[in-house]
Amino acid sequence: MDRKLGTLKNVNLREAWSHEAQDFTPWLADNLDRLSAAIGIPLELEGQEVSVDSFSADILARNPQNDSRVLIENQLEQTDHTHLGQILTYLAGLEAQVVIWVASSFRDPHISAVQWLNDHTVAPFAFFAVQVKAVQIGNSPIAPLFEIVAKPNDWDRQIQKQVRSSGELCGLSKWRLRFWEHLLERHPAQEEWDGRLATSSHWRQVPDSDLWVSIYIGKKEVGLFVRGGRNADIENIFLQLEPHQEVLEKSLGSPLGDGGKRGYFFHQKSSGDLTDETCWSEKVDWLHQMQDLYVRNLKELL
């Protein structure tokens, strides 16, 4: 059979993402699974444009296997010294253990710097240099491609060991799943908005709006906040909420907050030792009642 095969060609990154901060960073935040497949660890989004002193880290994620933080700094251009310095600043300020530097190309000194960091730090710290490409076959849709340029020497072996020891779900994921199942047992209506997932957060949409009320669990707290959907414009969400700030702050019992950078508003939390499952009933009741309160008030007002 005479098969006609296409030729893979590189495309200018600006054809896929015209602007680094407005296009590429939000896209990457919503497609962490693609980067996760290249690195070999699961990634859950924690925040975008996270403030560290006078700077803002592009993306902060979390590895649900061990609950560690992952810092992702991205560029649509060749690497530079400025971003390297910012990465080191973010590393200290955000207590991240894994750093992923994504760029269109890497200068040799920066690859050497990433390798040096890997050689002179101990586990669990790990540093990656990842080149992003845009590729296409004929007139097909442009596709992203991530290629690892530098990584810890024994990374593949570490990942294989984790996979063998974790099984289908790691301990942290199993713990989260038990918590959400406990929530569903006490409040079955929650099943309507989110299934039995082993993620750190569950979302519920405010009817007839592009707003969502997210509830989450951590080892030392549970909480909730208002945010937009995936790819939502953070400024637009703020502009929807700001005219009703006074009323909502009174009815919800939480300040609007500086969601302009972090992307979430009216954040509240209830602290406690969530590793002690005897407190779960109290926490799931609080989450359910607060989420209902948020959704009801936002629906009536907006």
Coordinates of C-alpha atoms in Angstrom, one line a residue:
M1 CA 0.0 0.0 0.0
D2 CA 1.3 3.4 -1.0
R3 CA 0.8 5.5 2.1
K4 CA 1.0 9.3 1.8
L5 CA 2.7 10.6 4.9
G6 CA 2.9 14.2 6.0
T7 CA 6.0 16.1 7.0
L8 CA 6.1 17.7 10.5
K9 CA 7.3 21.3 10.4
N10 CA 8.0 23.9 13.0
V11 CA 5.8 26.9 13.2
N12 CA 6.6 30.3 14.7
L13 CA 5.3 30.2 18.4
R14 CA 3.6 33.6 17.9
E15 CA 1.2 32.0 15.4
A16 CA 0.0 29.8 18.3
W17 CA 0.2 32.3 21.1
S18 CA 0.5 36.0 20.1
H19 CA 1.2 37.2 23.6
E20 CA 3.2 35.5 26.4
A21 CA 1.3 36.7 29.5
Q22 CA -2.2 37.1 27.9
D23 CA -2.1 33.9 25.7
F24 CA 0.6 31.4 26.5
T25 CA 0.5 31.5 30.3
P26 CA -3.3 31.1 30.6
W27 CA -3.2 28.3 27.9
L28 CA -0.4 26.5 29.8
A29 CA -2.3 26.8 33.1
D30 CA -5.3 25.1 31.5
N31 CA -3.2 22.5 29.8
L32 CA -0.8 21.4 32.5
D33 CA -1.5 17.8 31.6
R34 CA 0.6 18.3 28.4
L35 CA 3.5 19.5 30.4
S36 CA 2.9 16.8 33.0
A37 CA 3.3 14.1 30.3
A38 CA 6.7 15.5 29.4
I39 CA 8.0 15.8 33.0
G40 CA 6.4 12.6 34.3
I41 CA 4.6 13.9 37.3
P42 CA 0.9 15.0 37.8
L43 CA 0.3 18.7 38.1
E44 CA -2.6 20.5 39.6
L45 CA -3.0 24.3 39.1
E46 CA -2.7 26.3 42.2
G47 CA -2.4 29.9 40.9
Q48 CA -1.3 32.2 38.1
E49 CA 0.7 35.4 38.4
V50 CA 1.4 34.7 42.1
S51 CA 3.0 37.6 43.8
V52 CA 6.5 37.3 45.3
D53 CA 7.8 40.6 46.6
S54 CA 7.6 43.0 43.6
F55 CA 7.5 40.1 41.0
S56 CA 4.8 37.7 39.9
A57 CA 5.5 34.0 39.2
D58 CA 3.8 32.8 36.1
I59 CA 2.2 29.6 37.3
L60 CA 2.2 27.8 40.7
A61 CA 1.1 24.1 40.6
R62 CA 1.1 21.2 43.0
N63 CA 2.1 17.6 42.7
P64 CA -0.8 15.6 44.3
Q65 CA 1.5 12.6 44.7
N66 CA 3.4 14.3 47.6
D67 CA 1.6 17.7 47.9
S68 CA 4.7 19.6 46.9
R69 CA 4.7 22.9 45.1
V70 CA 5.9 23.2 41.5
L71 CA 7.0 26.6 40.1
I72 CA 6.6 27.1 36.3
E73 CA 8.2 30.1 34.6
N74 CA 7.5 30.4 30.9
Q75 CA 8.9 32.5 28.0
L76 CA 8.0 32.7 24.3
E77 CA 11.6 33.9 23.7
Q78 CA 15.1 32.7 24.3
T79 CA 16.1 32.4 28.0
D80 CA 17.7 35.4 29.7
H81 CA 19.4 36.2 32.9
T82 CA 16.4 38.2 34.2
H83 CA 14.2 35.1 34.2
L84 CA 16.9 33.0 35.9
G85 CA 17.2 35.5 38.7
Q86 CA 13.4 35.6 39.1
I87 CA 13.2 31.9 39.3
L88 CA 15.6 31.8 42.2
T89 CA 13.6 34.6 43.9
Y90 CA 10.4 32.6 43.4
L91 CA 12.0 29.4 44.6
A92 CA 12.7 30.9 48.0
G93 CA 9.5 32.9 48.3
L94 CA 7.1 30.1 47.3
E95 CA 8.8 27.2 48.9
A96 CA 8.7 25.2 45.7
Q97 CA 10.5 21.9 45.3
V98 CA 10.3 21.5 41.5
V99 CA 11.1 24.3 39.1
I100 CA 10.1 24.0 35.4
W101 CA 11.6 26.7 33.1
V102 CA 9.7 26.7 29.8
A103 CA 11.2 28.7 26.9
S104 CA 11.4 28.8 23.1
S105 CA 15.1 28.1 23.3
F106 CA 17.8 27.9 25.9
R107 CA 21.2 29.6 25.9
D108 CA 24.1 27.4 26.9
P109 CA 24.9 29.3 30.2
H110 CA 21.3 28.8 31.3
I111 CA 21.3 25.0 30.6
S112 CA 24.5 24.9 32.6
A113 CA 22.9 26.8 35.4
V114 CA 20.0 24.3 35.5
Q115 CA 22.4 21.4 35.5
W116 CA 24.4 23.0 38.3
L117 CA 21.3 23.4 40.4
N118 CA 20.5 19.8 39.9
D119 CA 24.0 18.7 40.8
H120 CA 24.3 20.8 43.9
T121 CA 20.9 20.4 45.5
V122 CA 19.4 17.3 47.2
A123 CA 16.1 15.6 46.8
P124 CA 13.2 16.6 46.6
F125 CA 14.5 19.6 44.7
A126 CA 14.5 19.2 40.9
F127 CA 15.1 21.7 38.1
F128 CA 13.9 21.4 34.5
A129 CA 14.6 23.2 31.3
V130 CA 11.8 22.5 28.8
Q131 CA 11.8 23.8 25.2
V132 CA 8.3 24.6 23.8
K133 CA 7.7 24.2 20.1
A134 CA 4.7 24.7 17.8
V135 CA 4.4 22.1 15.0
Q136 CA 2.1 21.3 12.2
I137 CA 1.5 18.8 9.4
G138 CA 0.3 20.5 6.2
N139 CA -2.7 22.6 7.2
S140 CA -3.5 20.7 10.3
P141 CA -4.2 22.6 13.6
I142 CA -1.0 23.8 15.3
A143 CA 0.1 21.5 18.0
P144 CA 2.4 22.2 21.1
L145 CA 5.4 20.1 21.7
F146 CA 7.5 20.0 24.9
E147 CA 11.0 18.7 24.9
I148 CA 13.1 18.4 28.0
V149 CA 16.5 20.0 27.6
A150 CA 17.8 19.5 31.1
K151 CA 16.6 17.5 34.1
P152 CA 18.0 15.7 37.2
N153 CA 20.3 12.8 36.3
D154 CA 18.2 10.2 38.0
W155 CA 14.8 11.6 37.3
D156 CA 13.5 8.8 35.2
R157 CA 14.5 6.3 37.8
Q158 CA 12.8 8.3 40.5
I159 CA 9.6 8.5 38.6
Q160 CA 9.6 4.8 37.9
K161 CA 10.1 4.1 41.6
Q162 CA 7.2 6.5 42.5
V163 CA 4.9 4.8 40.0
R164 CA 5.7 1.3 41.3
S165 CA 5.1 2.4 44.9
S166 CA 2.0 4.6 44.4
G167 CA -0.2 2.1 42.5
E168 CA -3.4 3.4 41.0
L169 CA -3.8 6.3 43.5
C170 CA -1.1 7.7 45.8
G171 CA -1.8 8.0 49.5
L172 CA -2.6 11.7 49.2
S173 CA -5.1 11.1 46.4
K174 CA -6.8 8.3 48.4
W175 CA -7.0 10.6 51.4
R176 CA -8.6 13.3 49.3
L177 CA -11.0 10.8 47.7
R178 CA -12.1 9.6 51.1
F179 CA -12.8 13.2 52.2
W180 CA -15.0 14.0 49.2
E181 CA -16.8 10.7 49.5
H182 CA -17.6 11.7 53.1
L183 CA -18.9 15.0 51.8
L184 CA -21.2 13.1 49.4
E185 CA -22.4 10.8 52.1
R186 CA -23.6 13.7 54.2
H187 CA -24.7 15.9 51.3
P188 CA -25.6 13.8 48.3
A189 CA -26.7 16.8 46.3
Q190 CA -23.0 17.6 45.8
E191 CA -22.9 14.8 43.3
E192 CA -24.8 16.9 40.9
W193 CA -21.9 19.4 40.5
D194 CA -18.8 17.3 40.9
G195 CA -18.1 13.6 40.9
R196 CA -16.0 11.4 43.1
L197 CA -12.6 12.9 42.1
A198 CA -9.4 12.6 44.0
T199 CA -8.5 16.3 43.3
S200 CA -7.7 19.0 45.8
S201 CA -10.7 21.1 44.8
H202 CA -14.3 20.8 43.4
W203 CA -16.1 23.5 41.5
R204 CA -19.8 24.5 41.4
Q205 CA -21.1 26.9 38.8
V206 CA -23.3 29.8 39.7
P207 CA -26.4 29.4 37.5
D208 CA -26.6 31.7 34.4
S209 CA -23.1 33.1 35.0
D210 CA -19.5 32.4 34.2
L211 CA -18.7 32.3 38.0
W212 CA -17.7 29.3 39.9
V213 CA -17.5 28.6 43.7
S214 CA -14.6 26.3 44.4
I215 CA -14.2 24.3 47.6
Y216 CA -10.8 22.8 48.4
I217 CA -9.1 20.6 51.0
G218 CA -5.5 20.9 52.3
K219 CA -3.8 19.1 55.2
K220 CA -4.3 22.1 57.5
E221 CA -7.4 23.7 56.2
V222 CA -10.5 23.6 54.0
G223 CA -11.7 26.6 52.1
L224 CA -13.7 28.1 49.3
F225 CA -13.5 31.1 46.9
V226 CA -15.1 32.6 43.8
R227 CA -13.4 32.4 40.5
G228 CA -14.1 32.4 36.8
G229 CA -14.1 29.3 34.5
R230 CA -11.1 28.0 32.6
N231 CA -9.6 30.7 30.3
A232 CA -11.8 33.4 32.0
D233 CA -10.5 36.9 32.0
I234 CA -9.6 37.7 35.6
E235 CA -10.2 41.4 35.2
N236 CA -13.7 40.8 33.8
I237 CA -14.6 38.6 36.8
F238 CA -13.4 41.4 39.1
L239 CA -15.5 44.0 37.2
Q240 CA -18.6 41.8 37.6
L241 CA -18.1 41.5 41.4
E242 CA -16.8 45.0 42.3
P243 CA -20.1 46.9 42.0
H244 CA -21.6 44.4 44.5
Q245 CA -18.6 44.4 46.8
E246 CA -20.2 45.9 49.9
V247 CA -23.3 43.7 49.7
L248 CA -21.4 40.5 49.0
E249 CA -18.8 41.2 51.7
K250 CA -21.6 41.6 54.3
S251 CA -23.6 38.5 53.1
L252 CA -20.7 36.2 52.6
G253 CA -18.6 37.4 55.5
S254 CA -15.4 37.7 53.5
P255 CA -13.6 40.6 51.8
L256 CA -13.5 40.8 48.0
G257 CA -9.7 40.5 48.2
D258 CA -6.9 41.1 45.6
G259 CA -8.1 38.5 43.1
G260 CA -6.7 40.6 40.2
K261 CA -3.5 38.6 40.3
R262 CA -4.4 35.4 41.9
G263 CA -7.7 34.9 40.1
Y264 CA -9.9 34.1 43.1
F265 CA -12.2 36.3 45.3
F266 CA -14.0 36.2 48.6
H267 CA -11.6 33.5 50.0
Q268 CA -12.5 31.9 53.3
K269 CA -11.0 29.0 55.1
S270 CA -11.6 26.8 58.2
S271 CA -8.3 25.6 59.8
G272 CA -7.7 22.3 61.4
D273 CA -5.8 19.1 61.3
L274 CA -7.4 17.4 58.3
T275 CA -5.2 14.3 58.8
D276 CA -7.5 13.6 61.8
E277 CA -10.6 12.2 60.1
T278 CA -12.7 12.8 63.2
C279 CA -13.1 16.4 62.2
W280 CA -14.2 15.7 58.7
S281 CA -18.0 15.9 59.4
E282 CA -17.6 19.4 60.8
K283 CA -15.5 20.5 57.8
V284 CA -17.7 19.0 55.1
D285 CA -20.8 20.5 56.7
W286 CA -19.0 23.9 56.7
L287 CA -18.0 23.6 53.1
H288 CA -21.4 22.5 51.9
Q289 CA -23.2 25.3 53.8
M290 CA -20.8 28.0 52.7
Q291 CA -20.9 26.9 49.1
D292 CA -24.7 27.0 49.2
L293 CA -24.5 30.5 50.7
Y294 CA -22.1 31.7 48.1
V295 CA -24.0 30.3 45.1
R296 CA -27.4 31.6 46.4
N297 CA -26.2 35.1 47.1
L298 CA -24.3 35.4 43.8
K299 CA -27.2 34.1 41.8
E300 CA -29.7 36.6 43.5
L301 CA -27.4 39.5 43.0
L302 CA -26.0 38.9 39.5

